[in-house]
Coordinates of C-alpha atoms in Angstrom, one line a residue:
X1 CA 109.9 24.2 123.5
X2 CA 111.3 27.1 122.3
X3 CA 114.6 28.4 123.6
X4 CA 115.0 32.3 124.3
X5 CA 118.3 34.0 123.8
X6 CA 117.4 36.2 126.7
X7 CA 114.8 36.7 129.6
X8 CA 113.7 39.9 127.8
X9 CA 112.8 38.1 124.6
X10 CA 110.7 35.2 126.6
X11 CA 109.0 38.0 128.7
X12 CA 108.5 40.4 124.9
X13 CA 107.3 37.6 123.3
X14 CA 105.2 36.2 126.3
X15 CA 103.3 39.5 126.1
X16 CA 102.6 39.8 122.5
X17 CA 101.4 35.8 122.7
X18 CA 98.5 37.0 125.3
X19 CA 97.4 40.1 124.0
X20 CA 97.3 38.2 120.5
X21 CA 95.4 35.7 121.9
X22 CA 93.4 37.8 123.6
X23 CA 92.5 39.5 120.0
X24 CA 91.8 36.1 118.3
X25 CA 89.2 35.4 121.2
X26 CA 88.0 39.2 120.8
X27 CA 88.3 39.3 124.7
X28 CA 90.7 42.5 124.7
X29 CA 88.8 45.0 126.0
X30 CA 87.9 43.0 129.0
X31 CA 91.1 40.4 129.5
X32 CA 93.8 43.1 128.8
X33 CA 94.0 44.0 132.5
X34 CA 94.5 40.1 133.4
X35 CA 97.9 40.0 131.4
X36 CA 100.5 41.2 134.0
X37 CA 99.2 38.8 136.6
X38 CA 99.1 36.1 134.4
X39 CA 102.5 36.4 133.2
X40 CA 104.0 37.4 137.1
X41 CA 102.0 35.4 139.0
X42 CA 104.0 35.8 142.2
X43 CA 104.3 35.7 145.4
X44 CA 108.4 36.3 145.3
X45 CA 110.1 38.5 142.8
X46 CA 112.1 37.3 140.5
X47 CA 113.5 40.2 138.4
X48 CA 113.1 43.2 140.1
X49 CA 112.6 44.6 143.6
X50 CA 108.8 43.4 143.7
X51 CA 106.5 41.8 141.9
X52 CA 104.3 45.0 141.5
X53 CA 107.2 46.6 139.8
X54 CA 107.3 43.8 137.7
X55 CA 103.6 43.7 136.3
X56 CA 104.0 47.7 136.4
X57 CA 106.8 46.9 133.4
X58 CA 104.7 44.3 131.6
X59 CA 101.7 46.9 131.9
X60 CA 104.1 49.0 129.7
X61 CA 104.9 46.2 127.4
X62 CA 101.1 45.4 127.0
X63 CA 100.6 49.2 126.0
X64 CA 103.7 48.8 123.6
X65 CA 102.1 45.7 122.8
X66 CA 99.0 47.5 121.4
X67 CA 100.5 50.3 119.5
X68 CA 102.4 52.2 122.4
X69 CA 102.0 55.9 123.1
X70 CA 100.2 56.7 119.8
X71 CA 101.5 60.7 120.4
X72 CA 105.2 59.7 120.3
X73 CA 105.7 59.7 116.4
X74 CA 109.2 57.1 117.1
X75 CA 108.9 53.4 116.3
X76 CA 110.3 52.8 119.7
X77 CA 110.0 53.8 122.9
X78 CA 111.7 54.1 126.2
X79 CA 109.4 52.3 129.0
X80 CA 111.0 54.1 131.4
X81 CA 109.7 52.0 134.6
X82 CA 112.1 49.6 133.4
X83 CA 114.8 52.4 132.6
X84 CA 116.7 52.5 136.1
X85 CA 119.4 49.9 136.4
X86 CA 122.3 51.3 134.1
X87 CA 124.4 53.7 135.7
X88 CA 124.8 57.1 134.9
X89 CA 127.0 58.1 132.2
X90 CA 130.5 59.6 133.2
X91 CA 134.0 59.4 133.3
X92 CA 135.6 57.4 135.7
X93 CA 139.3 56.5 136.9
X94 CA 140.6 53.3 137.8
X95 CA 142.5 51.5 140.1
X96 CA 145.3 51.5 137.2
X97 CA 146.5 55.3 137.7
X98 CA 149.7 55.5 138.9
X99 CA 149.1 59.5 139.5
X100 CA 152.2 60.2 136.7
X101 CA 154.2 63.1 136.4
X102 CA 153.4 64.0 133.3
X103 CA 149.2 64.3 134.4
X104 CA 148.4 64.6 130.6
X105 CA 144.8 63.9 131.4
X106 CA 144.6 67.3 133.4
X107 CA 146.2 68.9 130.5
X108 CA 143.7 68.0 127.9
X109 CA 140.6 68.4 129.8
X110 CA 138.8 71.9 128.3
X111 CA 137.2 72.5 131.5
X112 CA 139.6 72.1 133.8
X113 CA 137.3 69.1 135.3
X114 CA 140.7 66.7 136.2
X115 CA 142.8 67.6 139.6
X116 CA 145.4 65.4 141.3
X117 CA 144.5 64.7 144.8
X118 CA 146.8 62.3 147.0
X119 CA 148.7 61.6 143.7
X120 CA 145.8 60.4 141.7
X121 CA 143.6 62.1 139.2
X122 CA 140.2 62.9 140.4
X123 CA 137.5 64.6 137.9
X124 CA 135.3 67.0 139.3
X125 CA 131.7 65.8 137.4
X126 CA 130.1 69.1 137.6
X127 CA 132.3 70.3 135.0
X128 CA 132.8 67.1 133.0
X129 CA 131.9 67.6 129.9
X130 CA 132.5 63.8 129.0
X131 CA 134.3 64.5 126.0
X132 CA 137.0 62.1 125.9
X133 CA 140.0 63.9 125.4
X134 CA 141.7 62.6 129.3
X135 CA 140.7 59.0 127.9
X136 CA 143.0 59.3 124.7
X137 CA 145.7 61.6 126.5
X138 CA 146.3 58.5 129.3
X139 CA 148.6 56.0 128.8
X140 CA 147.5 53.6 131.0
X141 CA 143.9 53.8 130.2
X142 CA 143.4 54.8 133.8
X143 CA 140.5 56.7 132.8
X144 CA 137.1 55.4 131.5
X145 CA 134.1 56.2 130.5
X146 CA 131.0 54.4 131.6
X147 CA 128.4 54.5 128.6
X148 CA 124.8 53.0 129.2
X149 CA 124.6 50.2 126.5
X150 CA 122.0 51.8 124.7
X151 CA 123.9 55.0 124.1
X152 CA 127.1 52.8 123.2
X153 CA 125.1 50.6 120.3
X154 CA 122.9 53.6 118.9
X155 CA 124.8 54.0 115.9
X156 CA 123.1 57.6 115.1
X157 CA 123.6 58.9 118.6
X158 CA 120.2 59.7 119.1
X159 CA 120.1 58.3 122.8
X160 CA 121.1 60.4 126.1
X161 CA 120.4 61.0 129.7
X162 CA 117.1 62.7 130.2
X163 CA 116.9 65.1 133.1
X164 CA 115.3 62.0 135.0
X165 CA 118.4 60.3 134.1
X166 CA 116.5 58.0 132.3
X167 CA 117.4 57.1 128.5
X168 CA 115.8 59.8 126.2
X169 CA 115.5 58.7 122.2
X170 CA 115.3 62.1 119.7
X171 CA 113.3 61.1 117.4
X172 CA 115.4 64.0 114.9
X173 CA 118.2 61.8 115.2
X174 CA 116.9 58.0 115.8
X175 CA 117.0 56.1 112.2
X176 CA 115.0 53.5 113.7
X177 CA 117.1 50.5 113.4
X178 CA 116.1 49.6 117.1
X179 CA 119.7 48.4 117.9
X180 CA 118.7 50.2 121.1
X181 CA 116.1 47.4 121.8
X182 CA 118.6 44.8 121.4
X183 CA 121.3 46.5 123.2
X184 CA 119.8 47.7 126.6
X185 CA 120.1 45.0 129.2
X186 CA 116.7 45.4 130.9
X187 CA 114.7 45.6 127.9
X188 CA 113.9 49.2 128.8
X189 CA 113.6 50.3 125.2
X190 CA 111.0 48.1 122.9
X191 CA 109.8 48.5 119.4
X192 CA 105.6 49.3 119.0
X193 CA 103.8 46.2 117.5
X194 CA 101.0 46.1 115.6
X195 CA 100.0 42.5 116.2
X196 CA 96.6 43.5 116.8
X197 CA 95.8 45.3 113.4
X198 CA 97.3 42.1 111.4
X199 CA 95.1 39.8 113.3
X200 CA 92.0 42.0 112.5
X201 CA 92.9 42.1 109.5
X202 CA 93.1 38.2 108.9
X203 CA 89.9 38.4 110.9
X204 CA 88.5 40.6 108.5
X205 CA 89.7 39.4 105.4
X206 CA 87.5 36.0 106.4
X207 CA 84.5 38.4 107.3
X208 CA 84.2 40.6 104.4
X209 CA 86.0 38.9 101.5
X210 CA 89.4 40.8 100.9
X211 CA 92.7 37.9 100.6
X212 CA 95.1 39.0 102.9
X213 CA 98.8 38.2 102.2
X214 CA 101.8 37.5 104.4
X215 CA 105.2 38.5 102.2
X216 CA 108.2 37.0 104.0
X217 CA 111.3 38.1 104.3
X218 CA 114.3 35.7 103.2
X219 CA 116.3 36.3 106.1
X220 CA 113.6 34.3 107.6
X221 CA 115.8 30.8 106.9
X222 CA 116.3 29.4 109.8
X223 CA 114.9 31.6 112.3
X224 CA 112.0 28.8 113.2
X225 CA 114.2 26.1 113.5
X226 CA 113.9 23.2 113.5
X227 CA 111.4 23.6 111.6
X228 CA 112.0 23.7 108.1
X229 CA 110.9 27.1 105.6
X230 CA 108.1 25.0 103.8
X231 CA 106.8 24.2 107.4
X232 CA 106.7 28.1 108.1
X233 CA 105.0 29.0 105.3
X234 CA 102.3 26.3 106.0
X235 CA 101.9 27.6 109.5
X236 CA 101.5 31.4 108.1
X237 CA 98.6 30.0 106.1
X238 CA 97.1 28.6 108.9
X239 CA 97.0 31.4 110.8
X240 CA 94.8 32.6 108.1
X241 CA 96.8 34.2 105.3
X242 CA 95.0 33.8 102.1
X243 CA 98.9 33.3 100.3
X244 CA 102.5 34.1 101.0
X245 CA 104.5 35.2 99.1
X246 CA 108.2 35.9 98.8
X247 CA 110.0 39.2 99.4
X248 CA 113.0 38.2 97.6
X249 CA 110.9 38.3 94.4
X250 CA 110.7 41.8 95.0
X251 CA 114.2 42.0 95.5
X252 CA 114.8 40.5 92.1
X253 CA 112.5 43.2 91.0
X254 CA 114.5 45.9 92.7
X255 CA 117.6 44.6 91.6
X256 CA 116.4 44.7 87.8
X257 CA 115.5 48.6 87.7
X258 CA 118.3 49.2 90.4
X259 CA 120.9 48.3 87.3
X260 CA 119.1 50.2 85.4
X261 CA 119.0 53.1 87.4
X262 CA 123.0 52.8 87.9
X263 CA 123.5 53.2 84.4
X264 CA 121.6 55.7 83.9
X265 CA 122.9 58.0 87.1
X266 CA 126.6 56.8 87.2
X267 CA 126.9 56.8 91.2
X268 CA 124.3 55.2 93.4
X269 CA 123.7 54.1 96.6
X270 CA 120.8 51.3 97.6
X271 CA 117.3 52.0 98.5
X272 CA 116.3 48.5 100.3
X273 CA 117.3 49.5 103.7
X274 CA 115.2 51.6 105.4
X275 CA 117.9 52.2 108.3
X276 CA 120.5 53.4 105.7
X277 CA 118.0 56.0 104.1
X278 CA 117.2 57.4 107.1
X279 CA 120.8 57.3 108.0
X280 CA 121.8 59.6 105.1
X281 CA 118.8 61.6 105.2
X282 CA 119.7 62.6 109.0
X283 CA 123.6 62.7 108.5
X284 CA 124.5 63.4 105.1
X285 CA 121.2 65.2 103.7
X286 CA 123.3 66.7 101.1
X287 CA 124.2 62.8 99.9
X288 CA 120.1 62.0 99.8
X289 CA 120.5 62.7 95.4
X290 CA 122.5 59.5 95.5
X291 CA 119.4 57.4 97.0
X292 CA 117.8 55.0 94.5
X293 CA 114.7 56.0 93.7
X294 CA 113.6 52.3 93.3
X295 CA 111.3 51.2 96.3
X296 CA 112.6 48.4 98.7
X297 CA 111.8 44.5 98.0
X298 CA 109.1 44.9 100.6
X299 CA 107.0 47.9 98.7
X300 CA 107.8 45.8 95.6
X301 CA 106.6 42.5 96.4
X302 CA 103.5 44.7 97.7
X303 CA 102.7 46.5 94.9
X304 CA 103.6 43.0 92.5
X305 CA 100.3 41.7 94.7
X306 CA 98.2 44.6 94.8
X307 CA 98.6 45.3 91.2
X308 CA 96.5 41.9 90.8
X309 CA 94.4 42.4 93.7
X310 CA 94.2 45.9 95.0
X311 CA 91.6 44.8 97.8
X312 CA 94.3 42.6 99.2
X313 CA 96.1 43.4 102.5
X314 CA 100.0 42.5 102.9
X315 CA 101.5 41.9 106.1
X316 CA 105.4 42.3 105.8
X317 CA 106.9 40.2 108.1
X318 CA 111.1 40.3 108.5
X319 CA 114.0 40.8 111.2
X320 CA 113.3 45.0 110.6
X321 CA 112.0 47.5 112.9
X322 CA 113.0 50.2 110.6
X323 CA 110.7 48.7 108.0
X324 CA 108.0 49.7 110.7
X325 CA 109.1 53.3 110.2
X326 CA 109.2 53.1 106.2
X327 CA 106.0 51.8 106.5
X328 CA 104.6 54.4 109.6
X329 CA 106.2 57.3 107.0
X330 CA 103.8 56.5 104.2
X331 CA 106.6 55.1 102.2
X332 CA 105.4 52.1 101.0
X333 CA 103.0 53.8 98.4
X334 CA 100.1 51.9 99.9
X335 CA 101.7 48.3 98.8
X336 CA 102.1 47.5 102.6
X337 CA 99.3 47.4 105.4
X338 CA 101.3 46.4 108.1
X339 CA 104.9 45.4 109.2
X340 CA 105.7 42.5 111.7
X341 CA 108.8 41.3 113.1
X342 CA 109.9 37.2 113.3
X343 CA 109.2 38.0 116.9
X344 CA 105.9 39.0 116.5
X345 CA 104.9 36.0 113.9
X346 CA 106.5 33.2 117.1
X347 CA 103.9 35.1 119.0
X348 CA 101.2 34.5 116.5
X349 CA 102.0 30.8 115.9
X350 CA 101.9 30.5 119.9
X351 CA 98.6 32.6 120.4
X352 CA 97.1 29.2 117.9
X353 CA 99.2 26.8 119.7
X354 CA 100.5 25.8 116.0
X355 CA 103.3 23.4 116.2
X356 CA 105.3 24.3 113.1
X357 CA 107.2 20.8 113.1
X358 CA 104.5 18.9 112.6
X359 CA 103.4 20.5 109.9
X360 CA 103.2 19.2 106.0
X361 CA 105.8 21.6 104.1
X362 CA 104.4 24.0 101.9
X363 CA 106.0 25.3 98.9
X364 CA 107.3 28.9 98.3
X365 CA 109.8 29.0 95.3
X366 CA 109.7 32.2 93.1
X367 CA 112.5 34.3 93.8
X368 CA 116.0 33.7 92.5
X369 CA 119.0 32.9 94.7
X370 CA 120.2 36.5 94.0
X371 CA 117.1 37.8 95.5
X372 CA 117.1 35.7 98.2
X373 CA 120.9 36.8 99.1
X374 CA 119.8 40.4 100.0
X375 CA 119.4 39.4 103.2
X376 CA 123.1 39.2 103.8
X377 CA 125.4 41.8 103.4
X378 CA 127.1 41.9 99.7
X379 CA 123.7 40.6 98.3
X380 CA 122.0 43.3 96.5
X381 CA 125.7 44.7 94.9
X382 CA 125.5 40.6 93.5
X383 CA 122.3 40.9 92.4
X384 CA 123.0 44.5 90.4
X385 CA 126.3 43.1 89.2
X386 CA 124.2 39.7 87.7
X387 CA 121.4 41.8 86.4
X388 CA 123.4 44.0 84.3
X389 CA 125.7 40.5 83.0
X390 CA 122.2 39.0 82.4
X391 CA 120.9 42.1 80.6
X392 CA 124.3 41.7 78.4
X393 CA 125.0 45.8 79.9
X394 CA 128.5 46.4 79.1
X395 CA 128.4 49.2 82.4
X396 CA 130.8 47.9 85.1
X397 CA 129.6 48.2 88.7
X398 CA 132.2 48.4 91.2
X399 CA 130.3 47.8 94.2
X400 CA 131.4 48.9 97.9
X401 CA 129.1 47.0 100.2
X402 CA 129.6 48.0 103.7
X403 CA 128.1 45.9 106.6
X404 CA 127.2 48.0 109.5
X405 CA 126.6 52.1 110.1
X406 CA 130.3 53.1 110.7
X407 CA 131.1 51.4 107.3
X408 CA 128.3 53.2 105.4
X409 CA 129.8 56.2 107.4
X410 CA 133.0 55.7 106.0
X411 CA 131.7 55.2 102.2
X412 CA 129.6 57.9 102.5
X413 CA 132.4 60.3 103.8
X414 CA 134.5 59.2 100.6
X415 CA 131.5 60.1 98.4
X416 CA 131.2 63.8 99.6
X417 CA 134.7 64.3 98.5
X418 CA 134.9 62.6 95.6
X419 CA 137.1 59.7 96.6
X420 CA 134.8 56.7 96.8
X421 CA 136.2 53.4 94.9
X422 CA 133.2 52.3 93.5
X423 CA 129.8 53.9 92.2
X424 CA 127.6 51.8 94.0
X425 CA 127.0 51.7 97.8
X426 CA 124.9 48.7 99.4
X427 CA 124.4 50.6 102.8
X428 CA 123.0 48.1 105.3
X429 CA 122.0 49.5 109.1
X430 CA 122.8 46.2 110.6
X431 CA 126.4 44.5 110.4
X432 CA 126.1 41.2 108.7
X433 CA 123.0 43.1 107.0
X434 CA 119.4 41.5 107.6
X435 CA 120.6 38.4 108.6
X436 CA 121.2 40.2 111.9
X437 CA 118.3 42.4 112.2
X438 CA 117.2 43.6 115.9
X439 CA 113.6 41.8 115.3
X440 CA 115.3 38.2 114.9
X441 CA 114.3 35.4 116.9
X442 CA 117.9 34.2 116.7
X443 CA 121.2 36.7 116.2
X444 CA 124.0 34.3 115.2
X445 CA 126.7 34.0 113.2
X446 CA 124.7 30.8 111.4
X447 CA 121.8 33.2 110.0
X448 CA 124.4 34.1 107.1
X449 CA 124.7 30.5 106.3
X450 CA 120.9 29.8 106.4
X451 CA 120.4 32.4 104.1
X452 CA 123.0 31.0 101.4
X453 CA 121.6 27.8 102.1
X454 CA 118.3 29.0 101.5
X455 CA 119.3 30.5 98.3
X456 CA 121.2 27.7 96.6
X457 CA 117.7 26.1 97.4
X458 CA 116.0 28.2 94.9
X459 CA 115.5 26.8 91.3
X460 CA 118.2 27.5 88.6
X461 CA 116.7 30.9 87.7
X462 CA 118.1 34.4 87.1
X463 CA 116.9 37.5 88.6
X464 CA 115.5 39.2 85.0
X465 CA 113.8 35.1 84.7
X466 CA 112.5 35.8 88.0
X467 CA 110.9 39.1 87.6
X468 CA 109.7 38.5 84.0
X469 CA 108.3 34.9 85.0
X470 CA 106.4 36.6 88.1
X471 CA 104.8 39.3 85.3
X472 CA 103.8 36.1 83.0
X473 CA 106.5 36.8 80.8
X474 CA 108.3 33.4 79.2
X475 CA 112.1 33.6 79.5
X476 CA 114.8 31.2 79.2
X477 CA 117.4 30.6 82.3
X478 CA 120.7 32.7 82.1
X479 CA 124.1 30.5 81.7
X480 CA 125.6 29.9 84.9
X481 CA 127.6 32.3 86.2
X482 CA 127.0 32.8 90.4
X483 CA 130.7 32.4 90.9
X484 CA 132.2 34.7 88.6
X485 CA 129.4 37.6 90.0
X486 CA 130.6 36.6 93.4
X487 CA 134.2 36.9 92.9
X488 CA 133.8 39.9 91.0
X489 CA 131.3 41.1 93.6
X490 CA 133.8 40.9 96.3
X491 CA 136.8 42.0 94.6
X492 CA 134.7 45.3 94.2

């Protein structure tokens, strides 16, 4: 039985397994209004203050479940029955004041918000502006300030109090790298599924003849254990997949016109993650020129299918929710018909009771261990660097990969004026990259290792091999040469 990190995952993941199965029995319509009993049976409340309140919340998870509010253009969504635990933003002091003499925090408030009353600083919250300034000017950091986790982990600050002091998302400033969803304690804020479309679409595929294609992400290593990556991709297929296939391949695809596209430009920055794009879109517009033009390994991989079948449908499935927003902005260029987290695919293997471990390993071996390694951050600047050695480019890339939204901040700041060391950014949302995305089934320090295990699984190929072997093109295997690219990787 599986093991959930918390009781928001198991109650998530509880919800899409109904209404999935619920879809596969084509008993929606009717049984949708079953679900919240069924997973709160009752009497006693265990969670919240009753167990109305509780199937109220899953009612919004079912909706969310299904597509959510289909008006709200955002990827995720505040449910805000469940938004009403975290206290309310402000500043606060602590036991530690010692009500100084100097009272620097009354001297750098800007609206005179801070008083000393009974020799202790006392801030008057009708003026507080919540600025800061009295939290760097203590020196006993007697003064806090109480942040709701999901403001404190949005790394665009997109989230804030709405007038029902409930958390409000703008959608102008969201990237969509649902951080938010992992951060927020009472699993208030959720991502939109589209569980049901996939499985009519694996229903439909049977009924009127299309293939229908399941294109993994690499960061899946490990996620399912203990069961093993052949025994995943075996349990895809019978869910009904007509084929999987691997999204690495596509990142050796992006990584062999990425070079390309470095050489040609001078300065570039990576396309793959969808959470970085819309991060310098919304922050650094100005910086957008420096975006490759070179779709992500997910629209690759698509379009490698659909140039062979272009009946087929391809189900993405990785650890992304902003790949749900790549894909809900119509920037897939029609490779991609629908986006699924490994949430969402542990909810499809439980809706068919498929026990993964017993399973006879399939095999799933196209992509080379470059390709595989974009899942972790420092992957795709390896892959660019080995492309260009194996292309015999005499260009040298000095790559600047930066784990995380306040690194790409800083890169990107160097950039704008001209004082980045390096002419290649790997921006990825999520620190760690992939490996630590917020629709993971498991968030640990071991997904990096999976991954590199994963990838020194891959036969000896190199990424041009892989990409030229995928378009029936024979090509002989590069000399070896993984460590020097790492080394030379990281001393970039």
């Amino acid at each position: 039985m599986h093991t959930f990190e918390t009781k928001i995952q198991e109650l998530k993941t509880s919800v899409l397994t109904e209404v999935a199965r619920l879809t596969w029995e084509d008993k929606l319509q009717n049984g949708i209004l079953d679900v919240p009993e069924k997973i709160i049976p009752g009497p006693e409340a265990s969670l919240r203050c009753c167990i109305y309140k509780e199937r109220a919340i899953i009612n919004s998870r079912v909706k969310m479940a299904m597509g959510g509010d289909k008006s709200n253009p955002s990827v995720v969504e505040v449910l805000p029955i469940a938004c009403d635990e975290c206290p309310v933003t402000e500043m606060t002091v602590s036991a530690s004041c010692r009500g100084c003499l100097a009272t620097r925090c009354v001297h750098a408030c800007p609206k005179d918000a801070i008083t000393i009353v009974n020799h202790r600083a006392s801030i008057d919250h009708s003026k507080c502006i919540t600025c800061g300034k009295c939290v760097s000017a203590c020196q006993y950091s007697a003064i806090v300030k109480n942040q709701r986790p999901c403001e404190k982990g949005c790394p665009a600050k997109a989230i804030s109090m709405g007038p029902d002091k409930k958390a409000s998302i703008d959608i102008n400033e969201c990237i969509s790298c649902g951080n938010c969803v992992y951060q927020c304690p009472f699993g208030a804020i959720q991502d939109k599924s589209w569980i049901v479309d996939a499985i009519q679409m694996i229903q439909g595929g049977a009924h009127w003849g299309y293939k229908t294609y399941a294109v993994i992400a690499p960061s899946i290593a490990g996620q399912f254990s203990p069961a093993t990556y052949g025994q995943v991709v075996a349990g895809i297929k019978k869910l009904g997949f007509s084929g999987v296939a691997e999204v690495a391949l596509g990142a050796d695809m992006v990584a062999d016109r990425e070079s390309e596209e470095l050489v040609e430009k001078g300065v570039l920055t990576s396309s793959c993650c969808p959470g970085f794009v819309g991060y310098v879109k919304k922050k650094h517009p100005e910086l957008n020129q420096y975006v490759s033009h070179t779709p992500s390994p997910m629209v690759m991989i698509g379009l490698h299918l659909k140039e062979k079948e272009p009946d087929a449908k391809v189900v993405f499935i990785g650890p992304c929710v902003a790949k749900k927003k790549e894909f809900q902005l119509g920037r897939t260029m029609n490779a991609i018909d629908c986006v699924l987290t490994y949430e969402e695919l542990f909810a499809l293997f439980a809706s068919r009771d498929i026990e993964l471990e017993k399973l006879e390993e399939a095999s799933l071996d196209e992509a080379s261990s470059y390709g595989r390694n974009f899942a972790r951050s420092g992957g795709v600047a390896e892959a660019v660097v080995q492309t260009l050695k194996e292309k015999g480019s005499d260009f040298e890339a000095k790559a600047v990969p930066c784990s995380g939204t306040a690194a790409c901040e800083v890169a990107l700041m160097k950039l704008k004026v001209g004082r980045l060391e390096g002419n290649f950014i790997e921006g990825m949302a999520c620190e760690g990259g992939c490996v630590q995305g917020a629709g993971c089934l498991v968030r640990s320090p071991k997904n990096k290792l999976d991954v590199e295990k994963h990838a020194k699984e891959a036969k000896d190929r190199g990424v041009v091999q892989a990409v030229n072997t995928a378009k029936g093109i024979e090509t002989p295997a590069p000399a070896k040469a993984a460590a020097s690219t790492e080394s030379k990787a990281e001393k970039a």
